[in-house]
CSV table of C-alpha atoms in Angstrom, one decimal:
chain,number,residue,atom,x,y,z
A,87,UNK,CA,4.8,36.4,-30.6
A,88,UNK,CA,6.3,33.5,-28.2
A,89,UNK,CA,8.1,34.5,-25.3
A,90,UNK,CA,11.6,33.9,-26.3
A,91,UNK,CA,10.7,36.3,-29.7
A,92,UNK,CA,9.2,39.0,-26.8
A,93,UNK,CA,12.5,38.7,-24.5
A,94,UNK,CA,14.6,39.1,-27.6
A,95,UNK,CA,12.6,42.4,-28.7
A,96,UNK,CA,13.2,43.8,-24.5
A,97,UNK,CA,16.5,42.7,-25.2
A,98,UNK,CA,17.1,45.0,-28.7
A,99,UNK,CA,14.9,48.1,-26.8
A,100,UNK,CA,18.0,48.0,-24.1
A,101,UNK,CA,20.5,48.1,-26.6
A,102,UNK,CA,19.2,51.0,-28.4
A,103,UNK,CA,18.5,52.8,-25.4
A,104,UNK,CA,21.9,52.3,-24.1
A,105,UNK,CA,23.4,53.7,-27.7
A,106,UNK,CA,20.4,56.8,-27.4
A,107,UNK,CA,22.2,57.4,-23.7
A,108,UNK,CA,25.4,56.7,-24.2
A,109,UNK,CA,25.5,54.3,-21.1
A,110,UNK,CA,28.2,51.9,-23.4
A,111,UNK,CA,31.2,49.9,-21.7
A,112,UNK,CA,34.8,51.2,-22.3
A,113,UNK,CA,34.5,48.6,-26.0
A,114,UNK,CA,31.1,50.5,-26.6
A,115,UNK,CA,29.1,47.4,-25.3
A,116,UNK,CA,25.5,48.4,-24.4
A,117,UNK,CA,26.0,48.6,-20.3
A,118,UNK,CA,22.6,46.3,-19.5
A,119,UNK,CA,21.8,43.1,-18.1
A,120,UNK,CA,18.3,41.8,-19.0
A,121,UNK,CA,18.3,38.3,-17.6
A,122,UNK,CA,19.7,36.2,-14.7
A,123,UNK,CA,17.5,32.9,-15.8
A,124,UNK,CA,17.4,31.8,-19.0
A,125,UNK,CA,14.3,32.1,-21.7
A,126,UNK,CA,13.1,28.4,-20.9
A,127,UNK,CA,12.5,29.7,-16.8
A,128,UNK,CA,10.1,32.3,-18.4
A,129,UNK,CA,8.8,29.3,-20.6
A,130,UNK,CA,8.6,26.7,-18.1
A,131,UNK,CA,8.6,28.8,-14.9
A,132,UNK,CA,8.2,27.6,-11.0
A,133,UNK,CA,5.9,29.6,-9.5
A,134,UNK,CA,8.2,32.4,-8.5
A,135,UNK,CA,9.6,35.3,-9.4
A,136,UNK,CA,13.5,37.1,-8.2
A,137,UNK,CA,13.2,40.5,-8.8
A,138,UNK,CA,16.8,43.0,-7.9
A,139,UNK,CA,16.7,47.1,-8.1
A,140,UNK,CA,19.9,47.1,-11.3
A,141,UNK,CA,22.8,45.4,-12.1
A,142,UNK,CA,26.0,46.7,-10.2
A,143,UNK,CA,28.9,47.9,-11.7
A,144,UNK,CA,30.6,50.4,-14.0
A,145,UNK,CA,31.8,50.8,-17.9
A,146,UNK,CA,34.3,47.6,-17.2
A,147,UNK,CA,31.8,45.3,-16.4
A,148,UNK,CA,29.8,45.4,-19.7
A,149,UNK,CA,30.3,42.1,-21.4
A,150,UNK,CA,28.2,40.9,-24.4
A,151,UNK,CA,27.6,37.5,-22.7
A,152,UNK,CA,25.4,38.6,-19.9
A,153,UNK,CA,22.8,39.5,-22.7
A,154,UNK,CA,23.8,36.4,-24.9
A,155,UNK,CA,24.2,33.3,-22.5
A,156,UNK,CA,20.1,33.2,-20.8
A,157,UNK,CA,19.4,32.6,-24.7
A,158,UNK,CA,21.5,30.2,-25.3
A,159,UNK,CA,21.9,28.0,-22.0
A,160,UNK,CA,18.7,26.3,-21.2
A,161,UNK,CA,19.4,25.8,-17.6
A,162,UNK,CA,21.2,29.3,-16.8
A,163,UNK,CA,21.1,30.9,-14.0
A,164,UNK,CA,23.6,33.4,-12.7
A,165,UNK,CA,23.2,33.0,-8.6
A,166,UNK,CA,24.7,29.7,-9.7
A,167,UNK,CA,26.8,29.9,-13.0
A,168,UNK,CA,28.3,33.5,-12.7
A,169,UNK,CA,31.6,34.3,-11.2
A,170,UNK,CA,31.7,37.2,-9.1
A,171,UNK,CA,34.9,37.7,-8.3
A,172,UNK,CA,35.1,34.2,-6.9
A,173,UNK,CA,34.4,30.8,-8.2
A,174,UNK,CA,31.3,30.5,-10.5
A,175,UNK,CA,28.5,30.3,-7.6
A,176,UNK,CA,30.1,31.2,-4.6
A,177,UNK,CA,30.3,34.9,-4.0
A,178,UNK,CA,28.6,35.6,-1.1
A,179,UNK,CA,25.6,37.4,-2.5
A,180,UNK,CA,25.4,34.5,-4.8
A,181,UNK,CA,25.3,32.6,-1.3
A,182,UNK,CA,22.1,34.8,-0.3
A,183,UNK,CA,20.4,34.3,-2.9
A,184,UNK,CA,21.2,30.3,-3.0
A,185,UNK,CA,20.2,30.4,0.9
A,186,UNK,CA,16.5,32.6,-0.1
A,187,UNK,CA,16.1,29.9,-3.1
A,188,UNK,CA,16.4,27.1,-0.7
A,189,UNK,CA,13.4,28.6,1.5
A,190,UNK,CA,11.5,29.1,-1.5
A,191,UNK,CA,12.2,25.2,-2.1
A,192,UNK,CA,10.7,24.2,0.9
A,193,UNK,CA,13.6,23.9,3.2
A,194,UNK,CA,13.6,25.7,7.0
A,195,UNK,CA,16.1,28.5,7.7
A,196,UNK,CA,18.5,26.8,9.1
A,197,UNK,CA,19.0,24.9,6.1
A,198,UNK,CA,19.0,27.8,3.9
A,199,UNK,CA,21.6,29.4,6.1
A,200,UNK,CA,24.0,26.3,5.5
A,201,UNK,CA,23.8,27.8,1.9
A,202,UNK,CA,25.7,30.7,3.2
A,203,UNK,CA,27.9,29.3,5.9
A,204,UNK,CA,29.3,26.7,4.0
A,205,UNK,CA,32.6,27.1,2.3
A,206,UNK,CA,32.3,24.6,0.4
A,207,UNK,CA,32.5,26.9,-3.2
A,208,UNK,CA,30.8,24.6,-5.9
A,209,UNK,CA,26.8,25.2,-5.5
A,210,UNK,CA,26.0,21.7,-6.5
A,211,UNK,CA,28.0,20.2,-3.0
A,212,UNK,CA,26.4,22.4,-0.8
A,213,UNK,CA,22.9,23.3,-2.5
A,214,UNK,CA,20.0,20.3,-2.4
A,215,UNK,CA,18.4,19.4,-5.6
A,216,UNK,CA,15.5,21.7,-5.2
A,217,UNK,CA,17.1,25.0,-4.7
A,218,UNK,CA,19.2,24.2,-7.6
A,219,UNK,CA,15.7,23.5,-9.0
A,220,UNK,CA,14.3,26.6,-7.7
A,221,UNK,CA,17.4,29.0,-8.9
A,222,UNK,CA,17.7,27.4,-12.5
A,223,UNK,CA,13.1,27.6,-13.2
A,224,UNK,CA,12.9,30.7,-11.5
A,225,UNK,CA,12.6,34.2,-13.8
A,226,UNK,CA,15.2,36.4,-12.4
A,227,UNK,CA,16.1,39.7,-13.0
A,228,UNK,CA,16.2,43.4,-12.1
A,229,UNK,CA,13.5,45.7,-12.5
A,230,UNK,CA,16.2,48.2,-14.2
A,231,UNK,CA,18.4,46.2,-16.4
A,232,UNK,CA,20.6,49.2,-16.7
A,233,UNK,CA,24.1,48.6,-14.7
A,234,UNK,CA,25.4,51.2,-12.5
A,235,UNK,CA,27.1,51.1,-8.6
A,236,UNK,CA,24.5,53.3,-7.8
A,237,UNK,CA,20.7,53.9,-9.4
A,238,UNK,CA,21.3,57.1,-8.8
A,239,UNK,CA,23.7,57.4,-11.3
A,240,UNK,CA,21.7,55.8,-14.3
A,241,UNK,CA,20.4,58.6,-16.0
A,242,UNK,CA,16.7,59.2,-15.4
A,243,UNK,CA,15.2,58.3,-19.0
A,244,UNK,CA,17.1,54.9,-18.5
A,245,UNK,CA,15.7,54.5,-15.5
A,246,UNK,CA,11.8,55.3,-16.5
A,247,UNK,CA,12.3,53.3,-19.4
A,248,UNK,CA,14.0,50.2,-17.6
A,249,UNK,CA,10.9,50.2,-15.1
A,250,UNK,CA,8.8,50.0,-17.9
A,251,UNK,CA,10.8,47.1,-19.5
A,252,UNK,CA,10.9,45.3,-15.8
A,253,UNK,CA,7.4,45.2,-15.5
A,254,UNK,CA,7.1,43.8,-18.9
A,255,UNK,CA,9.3,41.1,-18.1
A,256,UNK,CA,7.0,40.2,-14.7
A,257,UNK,CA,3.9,40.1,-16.9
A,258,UNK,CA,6.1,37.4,-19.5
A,259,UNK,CA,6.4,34.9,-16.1
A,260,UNK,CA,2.6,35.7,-15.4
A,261,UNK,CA,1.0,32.4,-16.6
A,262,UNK,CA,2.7,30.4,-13.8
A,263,UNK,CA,3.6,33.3,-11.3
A,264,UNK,CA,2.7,33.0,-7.5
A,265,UNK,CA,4.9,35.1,-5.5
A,266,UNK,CA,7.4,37.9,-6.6
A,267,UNK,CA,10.5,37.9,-4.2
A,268,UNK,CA,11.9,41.5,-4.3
A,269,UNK,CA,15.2,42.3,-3.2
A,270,UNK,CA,16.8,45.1,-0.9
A,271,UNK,CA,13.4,46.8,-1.1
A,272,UNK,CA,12.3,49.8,0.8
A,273,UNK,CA,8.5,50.1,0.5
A,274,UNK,CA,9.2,53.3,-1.8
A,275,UNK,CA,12.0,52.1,-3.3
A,276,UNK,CA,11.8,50.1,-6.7
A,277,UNK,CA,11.0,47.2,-7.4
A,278,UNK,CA,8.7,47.4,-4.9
A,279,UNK,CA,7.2,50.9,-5.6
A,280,UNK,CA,7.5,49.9,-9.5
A,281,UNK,CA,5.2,46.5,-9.3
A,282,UNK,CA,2.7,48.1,-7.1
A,283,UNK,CA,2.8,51.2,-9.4
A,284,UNK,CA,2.1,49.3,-12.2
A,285,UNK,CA,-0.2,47.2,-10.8
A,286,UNK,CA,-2.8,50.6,-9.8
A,287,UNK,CA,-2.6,49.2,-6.1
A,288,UNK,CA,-2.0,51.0,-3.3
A,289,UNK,CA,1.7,51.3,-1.5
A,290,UNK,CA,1.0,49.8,2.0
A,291,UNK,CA,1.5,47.1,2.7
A,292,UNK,CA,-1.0,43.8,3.4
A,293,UNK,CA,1.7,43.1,6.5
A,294,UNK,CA,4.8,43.7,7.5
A,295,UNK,CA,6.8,42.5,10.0
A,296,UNK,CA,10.5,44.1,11.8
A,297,UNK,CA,13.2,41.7,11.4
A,298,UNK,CA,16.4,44.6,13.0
A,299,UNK,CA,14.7,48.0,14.0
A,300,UNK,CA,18.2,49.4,14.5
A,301,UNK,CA,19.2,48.5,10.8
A,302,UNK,CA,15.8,49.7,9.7
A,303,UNK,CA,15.3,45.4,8.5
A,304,UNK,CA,11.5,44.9,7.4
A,305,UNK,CA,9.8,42.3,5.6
A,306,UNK,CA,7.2,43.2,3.8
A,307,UNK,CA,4.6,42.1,1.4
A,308,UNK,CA,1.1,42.5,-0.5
A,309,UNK,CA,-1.2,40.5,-2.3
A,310,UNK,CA,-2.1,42.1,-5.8
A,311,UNK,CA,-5.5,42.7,-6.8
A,312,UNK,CA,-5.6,44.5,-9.6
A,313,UNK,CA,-3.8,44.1,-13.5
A,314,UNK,CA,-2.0,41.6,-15.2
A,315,UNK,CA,-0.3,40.1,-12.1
A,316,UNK,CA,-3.9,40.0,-9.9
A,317,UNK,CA,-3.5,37.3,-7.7
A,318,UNK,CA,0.0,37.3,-6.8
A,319,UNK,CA,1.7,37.7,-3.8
A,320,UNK,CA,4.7,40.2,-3.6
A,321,UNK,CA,7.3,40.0,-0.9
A,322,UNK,CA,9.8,43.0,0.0
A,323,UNK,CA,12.8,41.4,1.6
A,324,UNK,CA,15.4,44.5,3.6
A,325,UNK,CA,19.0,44.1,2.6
A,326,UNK,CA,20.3,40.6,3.6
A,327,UNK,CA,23.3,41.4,6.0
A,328,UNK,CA,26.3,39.6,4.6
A,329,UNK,CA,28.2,40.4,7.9
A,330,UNK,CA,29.0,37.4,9.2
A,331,UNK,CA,28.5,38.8,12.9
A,332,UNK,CA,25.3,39.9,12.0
A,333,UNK,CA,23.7,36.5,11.0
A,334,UNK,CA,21.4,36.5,13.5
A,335,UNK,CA,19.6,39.0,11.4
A,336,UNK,CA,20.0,37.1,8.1
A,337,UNK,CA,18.5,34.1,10.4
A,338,UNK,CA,15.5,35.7,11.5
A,339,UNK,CA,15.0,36.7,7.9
A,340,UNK,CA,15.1,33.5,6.7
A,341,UNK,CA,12.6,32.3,9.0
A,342,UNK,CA,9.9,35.2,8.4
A,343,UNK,CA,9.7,34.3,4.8
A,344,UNK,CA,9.7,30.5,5.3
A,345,UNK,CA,6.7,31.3,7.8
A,346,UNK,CA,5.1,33.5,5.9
A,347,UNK,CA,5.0,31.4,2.6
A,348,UNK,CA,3.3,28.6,5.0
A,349,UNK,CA,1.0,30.8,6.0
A,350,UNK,CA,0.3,31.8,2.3
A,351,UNK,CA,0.0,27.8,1.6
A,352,UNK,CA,3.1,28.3,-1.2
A,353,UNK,CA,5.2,25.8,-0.4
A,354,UNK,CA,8.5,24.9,-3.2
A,355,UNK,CA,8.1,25.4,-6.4
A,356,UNK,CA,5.1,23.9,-8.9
């Protein structure tokens, strides 16, 4: 079975599970989002990995097209394509994601925080070539695909069962996978906990380094050893602050993973 077939089957398990649990939009669309790339950056891949806890949002914000559109747009990608209550790439979380992308491109941090700063909405005036590059090859998704303000609230079978599904999606990207960026991680919060879980590896991590003690900000990251990802390297990056008085922190961020992929000898994508 090809990938796109295998996506399409994870696809069909979350809409039955969201018809099993009930967890429907106010039209009775299944409440999941699967994808933020499209199939071909599973097929084609570049080296890395975006991995989120679950999609935000309630009953209103289940729309058909977030499970159609990465099978049917080649180049999709919703840090770029998406509008979140602003113009189709420039919500600020979008931005944060753009600005990470740019790192994993190559770029320094202060480049990747022009990603942010600028208000220049359209990604394509602000963004180089590679980042878009990066964004639009890149596998992205959560490791719960079930949508909810708060994990909390997605009911526990959804979430044991979207784990599951997450992981399979991570091993579907494995042929070209490096490094797994994991987002507003807690080293025993998911994704983190989940991949390491999976993976039969211990929880601490290979190094780890304070970015904001008194916002409890730590990088983190571990090189797996064991199971179907063996050999990659996973990176836990804290909550980025989207306060723009705070973007010293965001800064300093930026510049421990743009190190630290140095040092790892992963620099931009394949």
């Amino acid at each position: 079975m090809g990938i796109r077939q295998q996506l399409e089957a994870l696809s069909e398990r979350c809409v039955s599970l969201c018809g099993k649990e009930g967890w429907l939009g106010i039209d009775g669309t299944p409440n999941y989002r699967l994808l933020y790339s499209s199939v071909d950056s599973f097929e084609q891949g570049s080296g890395f990995a975006i991995v989120g806890m679950n999609p935000a949002g309630g009953p209103r914000d289940a729309h058909p097209d977030h499970a159609d559109r990465p099978f049917r747009e080649p180049a999709y990608s919703a840090y770029l394509d998406d509008r979140w209550n602003a113009e189709a790439g420039a919500a600020r979380l979008q931005r944060v994601i753009q600005a990470i992308a740019t790192v994993l491109a190559g770029a320094s941090a202060c480049e990747a925080m022009a990603a942010i700063e600028d208000p220049t909405p359209r990604p394509e005036e602000r963004l180089s070539l590679e980042a878009m590059g990066v964004l639009r090859n890149t596998p992205s998704m959560n490791i719960i695909p079930f949508r909810a303000s708060r994990l909390a609230d997605v009911p526990l079978a959804l979430r044991e069962r979207g784990e599951e599904i997450g992981w399979r999606l991570l091993c579907l990207a494995r042929p070209r996978l490096r490094c797994i960026v994991t987002l507003a991680n807690q080293v025993d919060g998911v994704p983190w906990r989940t991949i390491l879980r999976e993976s039969g590896q211990r929880r601490q991590p290979d190094y780890q380094e304070t970015i904001n003690k008194r916002l409890s900000r730590t990088y983190r990251e571990v090189q797996l050893v064991r199971g179907e990802l063996a050999g990659t390297l996973v990176v836990g990056l804290p909550a980025i602050v989207r306060d723009k008085d705070r973007c010293d922190v965001t800064m300093r961020l930026l510049n421990v993973l743009h190190r630290r992929l140095q040092h790892h000898g992963i620099q931009g994508p394949h």
